[in-house]
Short mmCIF file of C-alpha atoms (C1' of nucleotides) in Angstrom, two decimals:
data_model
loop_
_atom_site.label_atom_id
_atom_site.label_comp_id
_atom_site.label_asym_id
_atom_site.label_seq_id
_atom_site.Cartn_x
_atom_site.Cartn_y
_atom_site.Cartn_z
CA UNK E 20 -21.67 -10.68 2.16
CA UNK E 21 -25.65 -10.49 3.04
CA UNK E 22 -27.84 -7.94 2.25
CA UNK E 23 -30.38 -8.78 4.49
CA UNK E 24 -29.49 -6.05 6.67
CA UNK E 25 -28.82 -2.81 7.09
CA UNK E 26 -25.95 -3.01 9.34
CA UNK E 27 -24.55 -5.31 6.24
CA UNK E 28 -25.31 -2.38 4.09
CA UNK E 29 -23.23 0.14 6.08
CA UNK E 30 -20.09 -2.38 5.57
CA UNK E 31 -20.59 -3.17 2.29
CA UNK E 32 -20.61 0.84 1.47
CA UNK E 33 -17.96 1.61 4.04
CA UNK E 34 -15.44 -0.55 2.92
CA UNK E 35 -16.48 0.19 -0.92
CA UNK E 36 -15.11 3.45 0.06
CA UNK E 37 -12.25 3.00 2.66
CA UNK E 38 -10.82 1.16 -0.45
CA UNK E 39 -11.11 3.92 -2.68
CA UNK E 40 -10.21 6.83 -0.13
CA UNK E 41 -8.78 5.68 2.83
CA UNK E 42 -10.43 5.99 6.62
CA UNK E 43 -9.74 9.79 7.06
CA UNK E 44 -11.10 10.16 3.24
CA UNK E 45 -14.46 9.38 3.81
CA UNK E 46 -16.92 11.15 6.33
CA UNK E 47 -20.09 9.75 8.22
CA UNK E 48 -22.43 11.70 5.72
CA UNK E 49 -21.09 10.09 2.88
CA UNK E 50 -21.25 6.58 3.97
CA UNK E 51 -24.78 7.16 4.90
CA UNK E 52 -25.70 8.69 1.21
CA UNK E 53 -23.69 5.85 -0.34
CA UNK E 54 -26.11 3.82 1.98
CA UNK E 55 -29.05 6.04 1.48
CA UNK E 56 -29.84 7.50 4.90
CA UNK E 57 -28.96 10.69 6.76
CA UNK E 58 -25.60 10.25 9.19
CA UNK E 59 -27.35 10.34 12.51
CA UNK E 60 -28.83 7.25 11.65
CA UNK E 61 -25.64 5.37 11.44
CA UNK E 62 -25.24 5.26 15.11
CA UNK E 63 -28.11 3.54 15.47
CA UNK E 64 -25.99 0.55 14.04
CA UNK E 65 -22.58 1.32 14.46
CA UNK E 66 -21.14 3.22 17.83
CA UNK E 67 -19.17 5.15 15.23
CA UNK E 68 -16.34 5.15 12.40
CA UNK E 69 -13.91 2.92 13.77
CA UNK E 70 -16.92 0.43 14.97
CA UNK E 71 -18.09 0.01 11.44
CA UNK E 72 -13.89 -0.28 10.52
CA UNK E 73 -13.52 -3.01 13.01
CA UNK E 74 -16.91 -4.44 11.90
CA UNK E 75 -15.35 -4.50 7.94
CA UNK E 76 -11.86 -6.81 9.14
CA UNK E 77 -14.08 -9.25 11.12
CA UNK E 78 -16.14 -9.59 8.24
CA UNK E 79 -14.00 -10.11 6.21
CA UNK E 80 -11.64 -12.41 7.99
CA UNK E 81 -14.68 -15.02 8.27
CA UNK E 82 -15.77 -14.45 4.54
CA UNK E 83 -12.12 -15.10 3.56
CA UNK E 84 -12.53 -18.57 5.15
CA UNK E 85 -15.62 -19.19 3.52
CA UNK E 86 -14.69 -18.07 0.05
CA UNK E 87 -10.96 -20.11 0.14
CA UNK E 88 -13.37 -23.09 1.29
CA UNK E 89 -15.38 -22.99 -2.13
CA UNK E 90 -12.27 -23.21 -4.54
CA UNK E 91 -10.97 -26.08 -6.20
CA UNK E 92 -8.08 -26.21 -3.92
CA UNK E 93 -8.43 -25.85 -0.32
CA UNK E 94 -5.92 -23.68 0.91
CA UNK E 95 -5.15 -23.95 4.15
CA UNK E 96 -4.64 -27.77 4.18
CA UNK E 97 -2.14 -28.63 1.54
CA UNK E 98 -2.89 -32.39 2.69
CA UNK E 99 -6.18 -32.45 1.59
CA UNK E 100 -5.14 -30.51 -1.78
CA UNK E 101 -1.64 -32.86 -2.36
CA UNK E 102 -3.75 -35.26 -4.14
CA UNK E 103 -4.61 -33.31 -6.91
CA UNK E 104 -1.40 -32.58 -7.90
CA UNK E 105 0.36 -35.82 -7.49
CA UNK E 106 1.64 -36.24 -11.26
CA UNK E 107 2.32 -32.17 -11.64
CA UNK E 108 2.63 -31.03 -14.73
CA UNK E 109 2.98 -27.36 -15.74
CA UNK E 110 -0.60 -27.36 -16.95
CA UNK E 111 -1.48 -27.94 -13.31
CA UNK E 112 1.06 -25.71 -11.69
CA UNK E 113 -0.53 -23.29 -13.94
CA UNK E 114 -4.13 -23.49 -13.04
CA UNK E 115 -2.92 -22.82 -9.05
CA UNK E 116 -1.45 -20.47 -9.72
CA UNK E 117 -3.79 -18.70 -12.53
CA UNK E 118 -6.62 -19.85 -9.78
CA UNK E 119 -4.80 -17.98 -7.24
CA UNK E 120 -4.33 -15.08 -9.23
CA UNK E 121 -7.81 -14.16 -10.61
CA UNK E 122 -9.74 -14.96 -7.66
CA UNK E 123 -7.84 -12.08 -5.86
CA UNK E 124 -8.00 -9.89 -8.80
CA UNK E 125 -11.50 -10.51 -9.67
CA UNK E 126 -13.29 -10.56 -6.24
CA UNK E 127 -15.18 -7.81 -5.26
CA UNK E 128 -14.48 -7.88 -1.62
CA UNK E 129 -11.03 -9.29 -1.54
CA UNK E 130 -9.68 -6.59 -3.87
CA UNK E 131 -11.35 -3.54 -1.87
CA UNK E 132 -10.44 -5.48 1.77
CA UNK E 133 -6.55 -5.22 0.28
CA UNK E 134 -6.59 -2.25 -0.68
CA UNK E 135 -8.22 -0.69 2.43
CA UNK E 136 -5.68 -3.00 4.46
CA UNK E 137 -2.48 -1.27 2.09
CA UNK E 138 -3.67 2.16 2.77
CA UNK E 139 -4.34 1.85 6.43
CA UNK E 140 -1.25 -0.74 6.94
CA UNK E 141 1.16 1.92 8.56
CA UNK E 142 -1.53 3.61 10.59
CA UNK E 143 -2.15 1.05 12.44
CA UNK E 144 -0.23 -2.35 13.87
CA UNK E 145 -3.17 -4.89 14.14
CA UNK E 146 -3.48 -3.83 10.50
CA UNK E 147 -0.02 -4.69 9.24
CA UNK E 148 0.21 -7.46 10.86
CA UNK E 149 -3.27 -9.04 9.53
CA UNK E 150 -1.73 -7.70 6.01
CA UNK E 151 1.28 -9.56 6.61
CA UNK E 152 0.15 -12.96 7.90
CA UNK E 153 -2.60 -13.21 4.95
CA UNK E 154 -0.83 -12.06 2.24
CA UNK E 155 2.27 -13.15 2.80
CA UNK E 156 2.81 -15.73 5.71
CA UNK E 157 -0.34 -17.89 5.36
CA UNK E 158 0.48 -18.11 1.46
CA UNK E 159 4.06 -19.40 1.71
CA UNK E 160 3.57 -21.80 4.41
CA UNK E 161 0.42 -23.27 2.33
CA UNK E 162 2.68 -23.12 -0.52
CA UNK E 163 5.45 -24.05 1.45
CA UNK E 164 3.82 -27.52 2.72
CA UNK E 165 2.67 -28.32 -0.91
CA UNK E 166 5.60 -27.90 -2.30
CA UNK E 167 7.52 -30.06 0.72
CA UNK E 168 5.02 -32.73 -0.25
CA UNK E 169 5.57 -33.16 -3.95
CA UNK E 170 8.80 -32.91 -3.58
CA UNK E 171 8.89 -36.42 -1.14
CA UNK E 172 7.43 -37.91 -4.35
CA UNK E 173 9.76 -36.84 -6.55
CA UNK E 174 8.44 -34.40 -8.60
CA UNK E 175 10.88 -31.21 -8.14
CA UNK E 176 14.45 -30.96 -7.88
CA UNK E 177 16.34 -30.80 -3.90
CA UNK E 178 15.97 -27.25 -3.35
CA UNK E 179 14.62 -25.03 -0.01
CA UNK E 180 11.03 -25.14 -0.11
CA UNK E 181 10.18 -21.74 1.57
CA UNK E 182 12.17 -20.40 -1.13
CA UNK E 183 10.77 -21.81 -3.79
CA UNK E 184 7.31 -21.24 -2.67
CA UNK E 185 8.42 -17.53 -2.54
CA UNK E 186 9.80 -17.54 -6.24
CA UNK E 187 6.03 -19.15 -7.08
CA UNK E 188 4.32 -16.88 -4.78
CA UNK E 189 6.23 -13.36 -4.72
CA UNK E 190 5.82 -12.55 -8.29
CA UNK E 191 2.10 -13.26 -8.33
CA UNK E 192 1.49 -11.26 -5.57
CA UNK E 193 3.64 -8.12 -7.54
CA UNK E 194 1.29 -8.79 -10.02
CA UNK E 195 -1.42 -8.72 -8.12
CA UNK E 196 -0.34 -5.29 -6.75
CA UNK E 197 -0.03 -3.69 -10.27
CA UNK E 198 -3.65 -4.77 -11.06
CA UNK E 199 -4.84 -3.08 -8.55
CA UNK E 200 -3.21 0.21 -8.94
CA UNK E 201 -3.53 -0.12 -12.74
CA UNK E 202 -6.60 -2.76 -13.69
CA UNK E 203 -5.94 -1.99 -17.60
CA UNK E 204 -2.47 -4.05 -17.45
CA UNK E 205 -4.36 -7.03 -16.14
CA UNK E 206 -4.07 -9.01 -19.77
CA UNK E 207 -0.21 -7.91 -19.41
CA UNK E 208 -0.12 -9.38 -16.31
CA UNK E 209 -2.00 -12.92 -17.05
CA UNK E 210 0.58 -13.06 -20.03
CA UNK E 211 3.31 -12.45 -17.53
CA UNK E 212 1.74 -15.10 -15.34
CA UNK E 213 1.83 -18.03 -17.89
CA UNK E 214 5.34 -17.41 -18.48
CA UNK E 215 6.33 -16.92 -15.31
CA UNK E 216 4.73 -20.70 -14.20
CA UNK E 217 6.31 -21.95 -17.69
CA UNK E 218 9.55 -20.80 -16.61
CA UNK E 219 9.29 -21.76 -13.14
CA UNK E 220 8.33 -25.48 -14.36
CA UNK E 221 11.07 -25.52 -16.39
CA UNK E 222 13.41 -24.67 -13.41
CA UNK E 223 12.20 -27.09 -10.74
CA UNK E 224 9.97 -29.75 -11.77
CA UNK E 225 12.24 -32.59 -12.45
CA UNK E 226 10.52 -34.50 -15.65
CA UNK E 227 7.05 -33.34 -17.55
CA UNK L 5 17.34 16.73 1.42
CA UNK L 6 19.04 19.92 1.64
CA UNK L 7 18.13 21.67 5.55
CA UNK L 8 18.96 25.26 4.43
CA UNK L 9 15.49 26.55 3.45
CA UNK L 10 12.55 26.66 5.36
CA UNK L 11 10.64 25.43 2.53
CA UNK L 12 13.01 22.14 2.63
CA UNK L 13 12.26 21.94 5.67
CA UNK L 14 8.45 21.78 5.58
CA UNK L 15 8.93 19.37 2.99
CA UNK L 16 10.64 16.89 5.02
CA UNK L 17 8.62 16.88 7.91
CA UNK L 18 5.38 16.90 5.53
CA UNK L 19 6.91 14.08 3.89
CA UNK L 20 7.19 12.23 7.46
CA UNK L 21 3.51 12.80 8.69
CA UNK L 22 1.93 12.04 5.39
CA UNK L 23 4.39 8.58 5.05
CA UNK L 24 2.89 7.79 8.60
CA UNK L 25 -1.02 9.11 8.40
CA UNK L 26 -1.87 9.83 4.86
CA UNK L 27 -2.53 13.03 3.06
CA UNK L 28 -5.91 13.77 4.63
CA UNK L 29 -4.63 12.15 7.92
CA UNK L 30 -2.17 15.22 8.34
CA UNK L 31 -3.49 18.97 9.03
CA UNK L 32 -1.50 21.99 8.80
CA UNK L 33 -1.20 22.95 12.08
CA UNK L 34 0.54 19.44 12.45
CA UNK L 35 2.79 20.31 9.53
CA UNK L 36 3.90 23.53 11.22
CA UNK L 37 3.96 22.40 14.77
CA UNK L 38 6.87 19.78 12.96
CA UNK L 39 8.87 22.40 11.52
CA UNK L 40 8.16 25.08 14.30
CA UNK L 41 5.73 27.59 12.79
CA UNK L 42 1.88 28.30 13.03
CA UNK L 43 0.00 26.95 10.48
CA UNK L 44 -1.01 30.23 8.82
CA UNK L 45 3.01 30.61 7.84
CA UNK L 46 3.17 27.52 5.28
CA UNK L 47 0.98 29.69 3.26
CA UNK L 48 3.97 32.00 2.55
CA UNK L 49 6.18 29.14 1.27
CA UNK L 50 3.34 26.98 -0.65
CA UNK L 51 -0.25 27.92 -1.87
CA UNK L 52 -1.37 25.17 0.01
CA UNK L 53 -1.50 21.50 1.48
CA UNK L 54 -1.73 19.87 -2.29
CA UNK L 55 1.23 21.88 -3.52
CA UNK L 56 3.02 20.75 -0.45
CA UNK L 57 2.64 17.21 -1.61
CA UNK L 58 3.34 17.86 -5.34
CA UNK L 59 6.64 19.59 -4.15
CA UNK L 60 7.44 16.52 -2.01
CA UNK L 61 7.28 14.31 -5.42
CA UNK L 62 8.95 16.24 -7.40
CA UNK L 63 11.55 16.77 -5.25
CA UNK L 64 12.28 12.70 -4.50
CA UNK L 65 12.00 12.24 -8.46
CA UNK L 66 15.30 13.90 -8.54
CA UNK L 67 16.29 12.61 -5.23
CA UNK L 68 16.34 9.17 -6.46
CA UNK L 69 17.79 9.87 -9.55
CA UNK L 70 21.25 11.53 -7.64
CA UNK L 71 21.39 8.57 -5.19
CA UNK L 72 20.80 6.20 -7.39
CA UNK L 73 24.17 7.69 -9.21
CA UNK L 74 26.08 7.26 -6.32
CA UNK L 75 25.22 3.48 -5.61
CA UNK L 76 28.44 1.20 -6.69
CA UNK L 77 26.18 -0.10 -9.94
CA UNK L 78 24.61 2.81 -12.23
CA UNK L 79 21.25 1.69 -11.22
CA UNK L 80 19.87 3.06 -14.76
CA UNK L 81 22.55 1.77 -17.41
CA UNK L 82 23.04 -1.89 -16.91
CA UNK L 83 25.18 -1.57 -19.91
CA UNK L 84 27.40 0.29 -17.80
CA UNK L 85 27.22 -1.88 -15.07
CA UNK L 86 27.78 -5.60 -16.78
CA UNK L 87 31.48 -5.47 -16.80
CA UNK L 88 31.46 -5.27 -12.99
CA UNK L 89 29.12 -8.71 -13.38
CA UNK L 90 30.88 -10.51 -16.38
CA UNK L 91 31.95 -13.25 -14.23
CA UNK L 92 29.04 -13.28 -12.00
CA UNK L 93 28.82 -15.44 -8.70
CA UNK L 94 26.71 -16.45 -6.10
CA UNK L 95 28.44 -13.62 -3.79
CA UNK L 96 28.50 -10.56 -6.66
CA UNK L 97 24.81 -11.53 -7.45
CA UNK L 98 23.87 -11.32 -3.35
CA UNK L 99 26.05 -8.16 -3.70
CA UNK L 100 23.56 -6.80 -6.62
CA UNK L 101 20.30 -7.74 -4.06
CA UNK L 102 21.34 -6.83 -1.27
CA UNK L 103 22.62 -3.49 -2.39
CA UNK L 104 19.56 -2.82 -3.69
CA UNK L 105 17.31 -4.44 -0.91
CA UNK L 106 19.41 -2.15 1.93
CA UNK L 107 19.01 0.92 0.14
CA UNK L 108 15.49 0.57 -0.23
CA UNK L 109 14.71 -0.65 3.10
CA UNK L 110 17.58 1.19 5.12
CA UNK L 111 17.32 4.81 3.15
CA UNK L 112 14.88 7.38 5.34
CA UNK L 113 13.73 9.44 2.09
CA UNK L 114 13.23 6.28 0.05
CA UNK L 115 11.45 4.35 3.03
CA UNK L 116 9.16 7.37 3.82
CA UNK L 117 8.46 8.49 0.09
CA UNK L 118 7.91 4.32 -0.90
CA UNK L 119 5.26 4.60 2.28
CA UNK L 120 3.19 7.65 0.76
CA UNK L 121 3.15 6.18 -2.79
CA UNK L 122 1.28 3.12 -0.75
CA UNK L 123 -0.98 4.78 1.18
CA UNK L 124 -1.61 7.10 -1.81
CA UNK L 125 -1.79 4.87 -5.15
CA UNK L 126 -5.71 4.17 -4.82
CA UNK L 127 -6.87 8.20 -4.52
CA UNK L 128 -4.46 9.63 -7.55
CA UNK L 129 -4.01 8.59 -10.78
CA UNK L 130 -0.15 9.57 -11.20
CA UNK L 131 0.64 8.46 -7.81
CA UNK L 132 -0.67 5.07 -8.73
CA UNK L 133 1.93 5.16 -12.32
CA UNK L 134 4.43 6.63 -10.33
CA UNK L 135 4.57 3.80 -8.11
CA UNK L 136 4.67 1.10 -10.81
CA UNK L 137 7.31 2.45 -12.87
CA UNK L 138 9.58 3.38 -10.05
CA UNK L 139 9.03 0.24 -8.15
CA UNK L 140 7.85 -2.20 -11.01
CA UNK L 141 9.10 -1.25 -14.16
CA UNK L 142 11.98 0.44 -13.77
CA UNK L 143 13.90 -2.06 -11.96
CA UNK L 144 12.71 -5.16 -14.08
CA UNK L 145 13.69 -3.25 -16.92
CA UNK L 146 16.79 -2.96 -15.54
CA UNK L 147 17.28 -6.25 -14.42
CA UNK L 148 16.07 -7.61 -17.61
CA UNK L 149 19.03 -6.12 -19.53
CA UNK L 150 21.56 -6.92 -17.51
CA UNK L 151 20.33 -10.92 -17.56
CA UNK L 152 20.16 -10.79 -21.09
CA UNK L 153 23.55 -9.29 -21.61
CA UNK L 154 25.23 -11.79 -18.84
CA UNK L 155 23.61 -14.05 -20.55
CA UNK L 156 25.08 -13.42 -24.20
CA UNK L 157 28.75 -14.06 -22.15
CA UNK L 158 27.09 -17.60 -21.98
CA UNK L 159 26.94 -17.20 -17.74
CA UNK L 160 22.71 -18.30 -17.66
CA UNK L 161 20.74 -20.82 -18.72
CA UNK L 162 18.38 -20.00 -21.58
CA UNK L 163 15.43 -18.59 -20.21
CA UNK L 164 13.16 -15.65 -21.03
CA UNK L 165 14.96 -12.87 -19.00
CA UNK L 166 12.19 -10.22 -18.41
CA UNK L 167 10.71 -13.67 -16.15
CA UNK L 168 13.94 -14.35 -14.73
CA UNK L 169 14.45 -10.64 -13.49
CA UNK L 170 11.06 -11.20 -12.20
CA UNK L 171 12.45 -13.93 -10.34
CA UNK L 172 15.12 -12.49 -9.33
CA UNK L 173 12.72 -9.04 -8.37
CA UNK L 174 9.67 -9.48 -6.97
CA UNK L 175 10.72 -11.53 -4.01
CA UNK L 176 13.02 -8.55 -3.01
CA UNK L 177 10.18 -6.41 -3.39
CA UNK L 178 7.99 -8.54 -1.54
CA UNK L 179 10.21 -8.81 1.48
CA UNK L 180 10.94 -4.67 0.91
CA UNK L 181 7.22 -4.27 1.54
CA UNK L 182 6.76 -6.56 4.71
CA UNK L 183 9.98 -4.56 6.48
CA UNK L 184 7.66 -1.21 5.99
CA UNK L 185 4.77 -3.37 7.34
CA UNK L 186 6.82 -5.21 10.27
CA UNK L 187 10.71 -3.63 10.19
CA UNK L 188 11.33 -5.91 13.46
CA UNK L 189 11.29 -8.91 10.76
CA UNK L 190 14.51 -7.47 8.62
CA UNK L 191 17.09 -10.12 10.21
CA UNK L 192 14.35 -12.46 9.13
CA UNK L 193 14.00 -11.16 5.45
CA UNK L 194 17.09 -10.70 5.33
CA UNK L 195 18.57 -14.09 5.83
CA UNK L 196 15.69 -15.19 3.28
CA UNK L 197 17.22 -12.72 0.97
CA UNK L 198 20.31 -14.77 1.67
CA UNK L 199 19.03 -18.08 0.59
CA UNK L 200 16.69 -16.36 -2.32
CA UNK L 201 19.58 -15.38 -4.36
CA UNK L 202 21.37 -18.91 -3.33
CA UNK L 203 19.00 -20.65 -5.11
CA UNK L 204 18.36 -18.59 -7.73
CA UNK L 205 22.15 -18.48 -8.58
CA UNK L 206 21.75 -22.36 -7.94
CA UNK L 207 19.01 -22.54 -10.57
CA UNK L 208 19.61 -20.02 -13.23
CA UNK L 209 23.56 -19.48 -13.23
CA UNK L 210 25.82 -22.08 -15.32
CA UNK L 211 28.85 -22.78 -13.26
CA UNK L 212 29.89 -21.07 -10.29
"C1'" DG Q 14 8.29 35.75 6.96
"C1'" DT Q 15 5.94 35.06 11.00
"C1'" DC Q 16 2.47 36.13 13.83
"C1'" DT Q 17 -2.79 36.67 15.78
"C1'" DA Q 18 -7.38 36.58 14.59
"C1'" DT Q 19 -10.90 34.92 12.07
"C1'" DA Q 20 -13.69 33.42 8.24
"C1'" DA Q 21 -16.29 29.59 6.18
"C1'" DG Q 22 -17.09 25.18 6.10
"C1'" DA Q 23 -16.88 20.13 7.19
"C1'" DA Q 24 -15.97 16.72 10.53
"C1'" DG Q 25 -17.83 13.17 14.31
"C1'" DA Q 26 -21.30 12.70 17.36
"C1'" DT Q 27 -25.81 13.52 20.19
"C1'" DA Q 28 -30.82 14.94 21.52
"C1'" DG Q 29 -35.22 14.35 20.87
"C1'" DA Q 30 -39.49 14.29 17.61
"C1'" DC Q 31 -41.92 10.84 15.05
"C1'" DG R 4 -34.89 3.18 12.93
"C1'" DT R 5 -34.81 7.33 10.71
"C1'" DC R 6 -35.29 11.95 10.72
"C1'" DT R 7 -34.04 17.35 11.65
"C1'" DA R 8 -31.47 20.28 14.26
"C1'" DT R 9 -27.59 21.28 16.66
"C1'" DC R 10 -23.13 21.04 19.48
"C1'" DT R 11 -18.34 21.10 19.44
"C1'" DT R 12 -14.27 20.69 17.36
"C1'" DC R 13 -11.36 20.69 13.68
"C1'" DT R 14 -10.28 21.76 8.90
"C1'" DT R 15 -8.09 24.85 5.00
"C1'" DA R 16 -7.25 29.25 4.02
"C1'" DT R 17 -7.01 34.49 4.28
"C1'" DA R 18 -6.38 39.44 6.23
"C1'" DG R 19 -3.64 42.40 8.14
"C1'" DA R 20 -0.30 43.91 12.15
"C1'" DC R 21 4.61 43.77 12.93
#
DNA sequence: GTCTATAAGAAGATAGAC
DNA sequence: GTCTATCTTCTTATAGAC
């Protein structure tokens, strides 16, 4: 996110506290104190609420691409990341999935973007479905096609893939859900984590 | 839900609005228009719109706990439950998930309280605990004890069991949470749920 | 218990000075 | 671009007739 601007501002503030509060939770006056600046002079950026809303997803939709661009893996082409994880071992398997985990704990604007897409999910369709394809569709196909790959070299046992990228990918994202309703069980949770990739090694990777 | 007061009665159709628009997305008058009154006549049944929604939790706390009694398993005991499981298969364990996916997706008052938890967890405290130990700790707890006692009648591979009733868990959750999201997709989640427990039978039970 | 009427305030949004 | 002032509408909640 820039700060150069003011209209960058605005989002930044607005979805700081659509996250917290929900749309109907927060009024024009106090985005524009959180901003610094009287309410009247948000329409001289924004047309009104819903424009800065709408502003927030497309943001954010185009920082997501940056921001999955920048870690180790790349994430949307599990071609480009199948070479890393030729020989997997359960070290490995761990760091994805630890990788996964903490950048969409930890990051500012990922974790207040999901939460303002859970509360505002059944309000609105182009909402759930955005919910939907990013945290769950796009992550088991990537997962999906990863998985497919290693298993053509012989790394995991004959199983279906999609399911098996859901049991690697559903309980993470549960996790990931309890952090953010309760951030003090994160340590819990990165416990959790290791033994749920242990386990999960154990269960499909063929030799390591 | 019992019809025969009016105070019932505003609770259910409170319930409804707030599962579909939030607390602060629903006004009185909408409330009353719902159950047929003017807004100005809730007031002589509740002190006001926050008791409304304390009466709507405390009233599907004990909701839950009477269906959940009438369910085939005990839903709370799972020492009470094992002997129907002692010689688990494939089809008993699909019987366990999809019994409990079903009810959860399928049950009005579960579907519509589950919905205001979510759009509610981020702006309350107890909502937000609630919500985990209803939908989180509650059932792996559950789960977890009735693994490990299977699993003393030698049926599962070793394995720690609070991860394997996350395995077993949290992909039923998942696919819980995208029918609220998208319920057009249940035939699709739930032919998913189909091969999910297949291979998890496949991968954790012995010999079936 | 339900109604009408109304208080008291907060909401989104606009006009026009600077 | 930001401000003050204001419009209109909507909010929760109460008073008092029936």
């Amino acid at each position: 996110m820039n700060f150069e601007t003011t209209k960058d501002r605005i989002i930044y503030e607005s979805l700081r506290l659509f996250a917290e509060k929900g749309f109907d939770g927060v009024s024009m006056r106090e985005i524009a104190a959180a901003v610094g600046m009287k309410a009247a002079s948000l329409y001289s950026h924004f047309k009104g609420k819903e424009a800065i809303y709408t502003s927030i997803v497309d943001t954010m939709k185009s920082r997501y691409n940056d921001e999955v661009m920048n870690l180790q893996i790349d994430g949307n082409d599990p071609s480009a990341d199948v070479k890393v994880y030729e020989q997997i071992s359960s070290e490995q398997l761990y760091g994805i999935g630890r990788e996964l985990f903490v950048y969409f704990v930890h990051d500012e604007y990922t974790r207040m973007y999901r939460k303002m897409l859970t509360i505002g999910q059944f309000q609105n369709e182009m909402i759930a479905q955005e919910y939907s394809r990013q945290y769950y569709d796009e992550a088991i196909t990537y997962q999906r096609q990863l998985f497919t790959m290693l298993a053509q070299m012989g790394n995991f046992k004959d199983a279906d893939y999609e399911v098996m990228a859901l049991h690697f990918y559903a309980p993470i994202y549960t996790m990931i859900t309890i952090c953010d309703r309760q951030p003090e069980r994160e340590d819990e949770m990165l416990e959790l984590l290791r033994k749920h990739i242990e386990q999960f090694v154990k269960v499909y990777v063929l030799k390591n």
